[in-house]
C-alpha cells in the first residue's frame, strides 16, 4: 500500500515536474529574447553613434601624430612655423563667483597691457569671452591661482613662428580661425590643412641662416643710412629658388599689432619701383644679342646731354668724353645707354623687356605680388629712358629673376619659394644668347672691380653687379633727394650661382657713406657684407686665385695717367 | 571508433627497445584526455569550456581596459603631495584577477550540492554583514556600502548577489517538491529586506539588480503571465516612486532626462565614447577620458570607446551576449528545476549588470553606480563575480556522454556494418 502510494506520487510528481520544466524552457526563451532585444538596442545605439553622429577621432588626439595645420620648415628642416597646443584664457561671466571689480584689478596686474576698466567690461558682459587667445603657461598659472571657477583655460591649436620675425613676409600668418591670410601660409593653405598632406612639413627653398644674415645686414644698413625701409633677395640662378627674401622693417607674425600693419607689405614682391641704372645691363645685353653692338671698343658721345622731343637725358657724373661699352657700365652713363637703346630700336627693346617677365606680376607662389607699372606709350623717349631704368616700375623680384637670366647663360626661370629637387627645376625660356651672358658676366664683374660698385667687392667671392640710384617720383616729377638705391649683383662671377639684390628706400647721406645717398655708397656695401657672411653657407668658397677673365676688356677702360 | 582500442594496445605490441618513449607519449596524450579518469580530468570534460573561454576573454579585455582607464583616475586622485602611479589600478586589478581566477575554478569544481550549500551559507553571511553595514559601515562618496578593515574591506551587497540568486533558486525549486511551501512569499520578503537595506546605503543600482534577478527567476519558475505583468507594472511604479520620493534617483534621472549641461558626466561620457571614432585613438592616446568621473569603474565602457573605438564596444557587447546565449541554450536541455533557476538568476545578474552599465554609458539609462562585469576595476565586485561565475560553471557542468541524444547513438551502426 505504501509502496503503491509512494509510486503513484512519484508518477504524479514527475508529470508535474515535466510540466514545470517545459514551462521554464519556454520562459527561458522569452528571457533570452528580452536579452537579445536589449543587446540589439545597445549595438544599435553604438552603431548610430558611429554612423549618424559621425564619430571621428577627436582633433585633440590626432594632434599627437598629425598637426591640425602642417609645419613649415626651411630647406634644411629648420622649423619656421609650427602648430602647438597652447592655452587660451576664457571667462564665463555667468559663473563668476568673486567680486568682479577685484578680479579685474587682479587681472590687470597680471596683464599690464590691458586696463582694469577693459577687464571689468569683459567680466560684466553677458557672453563668454576670451580674455587672451594665447597665453603663456606662466600667465595661466597666475590666473588659475586667482581661484575663479568662471575662468577656464581651454587648450587650443596655436600657430607658432619659433624664429619670431625671421622671414615674416615669406611665412605670413594665419587668422584666428587658422586660415592663412598672408605669405606662404596663404599660398599653401590648402596643402597645409589637407589631412593627407599636413603630416609632412612644407619645405621652403629659403635657408634660415642666409635669411638671418640678409635681414641683419639690411637692418643695420637701414639704421645707419636712416632709410625708410630696406629689401633684399638672394636667388639661385640655376633653379629659381629663393634662398632669402627680406623686407624691412619687419613684423612679428606671433604678435600682430596695429602699429606694425604697414610693415606687412612685402617690398620685394609687392612694391614696384623705378629701379634705375640696374636696367642698363639689360639694354647692353639686348644690343649685343641683336648685333647692334658688335664691337665693345666703339665709343659713343657722352659729351653733352641728349635732347629728344623736349626731354633731356643727362649723366649724373658726366665724364665729358666719348665712352665705349665697358666704360658706359663702369661709369653708369645714361646718355650712352640711351643712344644704344635708340640704335637697338623700340621693338627689340620691348621684346626683351617682355621676355624678362617685366610686363606681368612676378612669378612666385605668394599672393602678394605687385603689378608692374608699364609705360602707357612705348615711344622713342620711353625706349631711351627705360634703357636706364626709368619709365617702368617693377618689383625687386622681377629684377632678381632678370639678373639670374642675364648671368646664368640666358635662361629666364620663375622664382620659387619651394625647395626644388635636383633636376626638377622649371623649364625656363631663353632670353639671351649664352655668349651674351658670358660677356655680361665680365662687364658686371668690371663694374665691381673698377666701377661704381667697388664697395660691393668681397675678396675671393668674385662679385659682379650694377648699382642703381633712382629718384623717386613725386608731384609729377622726380625728387632729387629721395632715392631708391639698389644694387643688383651675382656671385661667383666665373660660374654664377646666386643673384643678390639689396635695396634701400630713401637712404640719407651719413658720415659712414661720405654723405652720399647713391647705391654705390649705400646698397653696394650691404652686398659686400652679406656675401662675406652667407657665401660659405651657400657653398661658395672664397678663392682669391680665381675670377672671371676680363683681361680682354681691361684695356678698354681709360684712366687718367698718373 | 575502431582506432581507439588500437591505440590503447600500441604500447603492449611494441618491441622492448622502444618501450620508454612511447609510454611517455601515451601519458602525455592521456593527461586530461578522454581516457583520463582523475577528478581533474572529469571536471575538465564536464566543464563548459566555451563559457570559460568567453569569461577569460572578458577578463583579458578588462585588464587592457583598466590599464587604459587607470591613468585617468589616478591623475584625478593625485594631489600636490601624493602622486598615485598611473597604472596603480591596473596592478591592483591584476592582483584581483590572480586571486579571483583560482577561486572561480575551485568553486566550479564543487559538486552541485556543495555549491548550493556554499551559496546558501554565503547568502546568510552576506545578509548578516549587510545588516551590520548601517552600524559599522564606511562611507565612501556619500554612500555607506563598505564594511571591514584595511585590505579586508568588502561590499556585502556585491557578494550577496550570486549567493542570493542561488538561494532564491533553491527556495523556488522547493515548490516543485512540496507545493504547500510559501516560497514565493518568502522570496518576496527576503528580496524586500535586502532592497530596503540597500536603499538605505543608498544604492539604487544594486536594488534594481536584485529586483531584476528575482523577477527573472520568478518568470522562469512559472509565475502566471498576469502576475508577471503586475510585477512589471509594479517595477515601473517603483521607479516612478523612486524618482519622486528618493532624492538620489531624482537627481540622476533629472540629469539624464534634461541633460546636466556642458560639464555633466553624461556629456563627458558621450564625448569620450565618440571621441575615438570607429577604430579608436589607440591605447593610451585618449584625452576625453581624463574628464570622466570614475573612468575605471562606471565609465570604463566610454574609455574603451575612445581608445579602441566603437567597433570594440560592439565586440564587447557581443561577448556578453554570447555568454548569455550560451548559458541559456545549454539550459534548454536541463531538467533539474533548481539548476535552471540558479543559472537563470546568476546570468540575469551578470547580463543585467552589463546591460545597465552599457546603457548608462550610452545615455539610454540614468547613471547608476554599476560596474561592467569583469571589465571594470573593483575588488569586492571582481571577487564576487569570480565566485558567481564559479557557481555558474559548477551548475552548468555535465557529463558530456550522459545526456547524449539518442539520434547520435545511431551513427556507429554504419561503422559496425562496414567492419
Short mmCIF file of N, CA, C and O in Angstrom, two decimals, chain B residues 107 110 112-127 159-168 170 338 342 346 387-388 391 395:
data_model
loop_
_atom_site.label_atom_id
_atom_site.label_comp_id
_atom_site.label_asym_id
_atom_site.label_seq_id
_atom_site.Cartn_x
_atom_site.Cartn_y
_atom_site.Cartn_z
N UNK B 107 35.60 26.94 -7.10
CA UNK B 107 34.14 26.90 -6.92
C UNK B 107 33.50 26.06 -8.02
O UNK B 107 32.57 25.28 -7.77
N UNK B 110 33.19 22.30 -7.37
CA UNK B 110 32.33 21.76 -6.31
C UNK B 110 31.19 20.94 -6.90
O UNK B 110 30.62 21.32 -7.93
N UNK B 112 27.35 19.81 -7.16
CA UNK B 112 26.23 20.73 -7.14
C UNK B 112 25.68 20.95 -5.72
O UNK B 112 25.37 22.08 -5.35
N UNK B 113 25.58 19.88 -4.95
CA UNK B 113 25.01 20.03 -3.61
C UNK B 113 25.90 20.92 -2.75
O UNK B 113 25.42 21.80 -2.04
N UNK B 114 27.22 20.70 -2.86
CA UNK B 114 28.15 21.51 -2.07
C UNK B 114 28.12 22.97 -2.52
O UNK B 114 28.18 23.88 -1.70
N UNK B 115 28.03 23.17 -3.81
CA UNK B 115 27.98 24.54 -4.34
C UNK B 115 26.75 25.25 -3.81
O UNK B 115 26.81 26.42 -3.41
N UNK B 116 25.65 24.49 -3.79
CA UNK B 116 24.41 25.09 -3.30
C UNK B 116 24.54 25.44 -1.82
O UNK B 116 24.19 26.54 -1.40
N UNK B 117 25.14 24.51 -1.08
CA UNK B 117 25.31 24.75 0.36
C UNK B 117 26.19 25.98 0.59
O UNK B 117 25.87 26.84 1.38
N UNK B 118 27.28 26.05 -0.18
CA UNK B 118 28.19 27.20 -0.07
C UNK B 118 27.44 28.51 -0.32
O UNK B 118 27.56 29.48 0.42
N UNK B 119 26.61 28.50 -1.37
CA UNK B 119 25.89 29.72 -1.73
C UNK B 119 24.91 30.12 -0.64
O UNK B 119 24.80 31.31 -0.30
N UNK B 120 24.21 29.13 -0.08
CA UNK B 120 23.22 29.47 0.94
C UNK B 120 23.91 30.02 2.19
O UNK B 120 23.50 31.05 2.74
N UNK B 121 25.03 29.37 2.56
CA UNK B 121 25.76 29.87 3.73
C UNK B 121 26.32 31.27 3.46
O UNK B 121 26.28 32.15 4.31
N UNK B 122 26.81 31.42 2.22
CA UNK B 122 27.34 32.73 1.83
C UNK B 122 26.27 33.79 1.90
O UNK B 122 26.49 34.91 2.37
N UNK B 123 25.08 33.43 1.45
CA UNK B 123 23.98 34.40 1.46
C UNK B 123 23.63 34.80 2.89
O UNK B 123 23.45 36.00 3.17
N UNK B 124 23.60 33.82 3.78
CA UNK B 124 23.29 34.14 5.18
C UNK B 124 24.35 35.08 5.74
O UNK B 124 24.04 36.12 6.34
N UNK B 125 25.63 34.74 5.49
CA UNK B 125 26.73 35.58 6.00
C UNK B 125 26.64 36.99 5.42
O UNK B 125 26.78 37.98 6.14
N UNK B 126 26.39 37.09 4.11
CA UNK B 126 26.35 38.40 3.47
C UNK B 126 25.19 39.23 3.99
O UNK B 126 25.32 40.45 4.18
N UNK B 127 24.05 38.57 4.24
CA UNK B 127 22.90 39.34 4.74
C UNK B 127 23.21 39.86 6.15
O UNK B 127 22.89 41.01 6.48
N UNK B 159 28.78 40.64 -2.79
CA UNK B 159 28.89 39.20 -2.57
C UNK B 159 27.52 38.54 -2.48
O UNK B 159 27.35 37.38 -2.82
N UNK B 160 26.57 39.32 -2.01
CA UNK B 160 25.25 38.75 -1.81
C UNK B 160 24.59 38.36 -3.13
O UNK B 160 23.87 37.38 -3.20
N UNK B 161 24.92 39.13 -4.20
CA UNK B 161 24.21 38.94 -5.48
C UNK B 161 24.22 37.49 -5.96
O UNK B 161 23.15 36.90 -6.15
N UNK B 162 25.38 36.87 -6.17
CA UNK B 162 25.34 35.48 -6.66
C UNK B 162 24.75 34.52 -5.64
O UNK B 162 23.98 33.62 -6.01
N UNK B 163 25.10 34.73 -4.35
CA UNK B 163 24.59 33.82 -3.32
C UNK B 163 23.08 33.92 -3.21
O UNK B 163 22.37 32.93 -3.04
N UNK B 164 22.59 35.14 -3.33
CA UNK B 164 21.15 35.39 -3.29
C UNK B 164 20.46 34.64 -4.42
O UNK B 164 19.44 33.98 -4.23
N UNK B 165 21.06 34.75 -5.64
CA UNK B 165 20.45 34.11 -6.80
C UNK B 165 20.31 32.61 -6.56
O UNK B 165 19.24 32.03 -6.79
N UNK B 166 21.39 31.98 -6.06
CA UNK B 166 21.35 30.53 -5.86
C UNK B 166 20.38 30.20 -4.75
O UNK B 166 19.58 29.24 -4.85
N UNK B 167 20.36 30.98 -3.67
CA UNK B 167 19.50 30.68 -2.53
C UNK B 167 18.03 30.78 -2.92
O UNK B 167 17.22 29.90 -2.58
N UNK B 168 17.69 31.85 -3.66
CA UNK B 168 16.28 32.00 -4.06
C UNK B 168 15.90 30.89 -5.03
O UNK B 168 14.78 30.36 -4.97
N UNK B 170 17.00 27.92 -4.94
CA UNK B 170 16.77 26.74 -4.09
C UNK B 170 15.38 26.82 -3.46
O UNK B 170 14.61 25.87 -3.47
N UNK B 338 16.03 23.31 -10.01
CA UNK B 338 16.90 24.18 -9.22
C UNK B 338 18.01 24.76 -10.09
O UNK B 338 18.28 25.96 -10.06
N UNK B 342 18.77 28.62 -10.69
CA UNK B 342 20.02 29.21 -10.19
C UNK B 342 20.81 29.83 -11.33
O UNK B 342 21.30 30.97 -11.24
N UNK B 346 21.87 33.72 -11.86
CA UNK B 346 23.26 34.16 -11.99
C UNK B 346 23.47 34.91 -13.32
O UNK B 346 24.15 35.93 -13.38
N UNK B 387 33.34 34.45 -7.95
CA UNK B 387 32.57 33.48 -7.17
C UNK B 387 31.31 33.08 -7.92
O UNK B 387 31.00 31.90 -8.08
N UNK B 388 30.58 34.11 -8.39
CA UNK B 388 29.31 33.86 -9.07
C UNK B 388 29.52 33.04 -10.33
O UNK B 388 28.76 32.09 -10.60
N UNK B 391 30.19 29.51 -9.52
CA UNK B 391 28.92 28.80 -9.28
C UNK B 391 28.24 28.46 -10.60
O UNK B 391 27.75 27.34 -10.80
N UNK B 395 27.30 24.77 -11.92
CA UNK B 395 25.93 24.31 -12.20
C UNK B 395 25.75 23.91 -13.65
O UNK B 395 24.83 23.17 -13.98
#
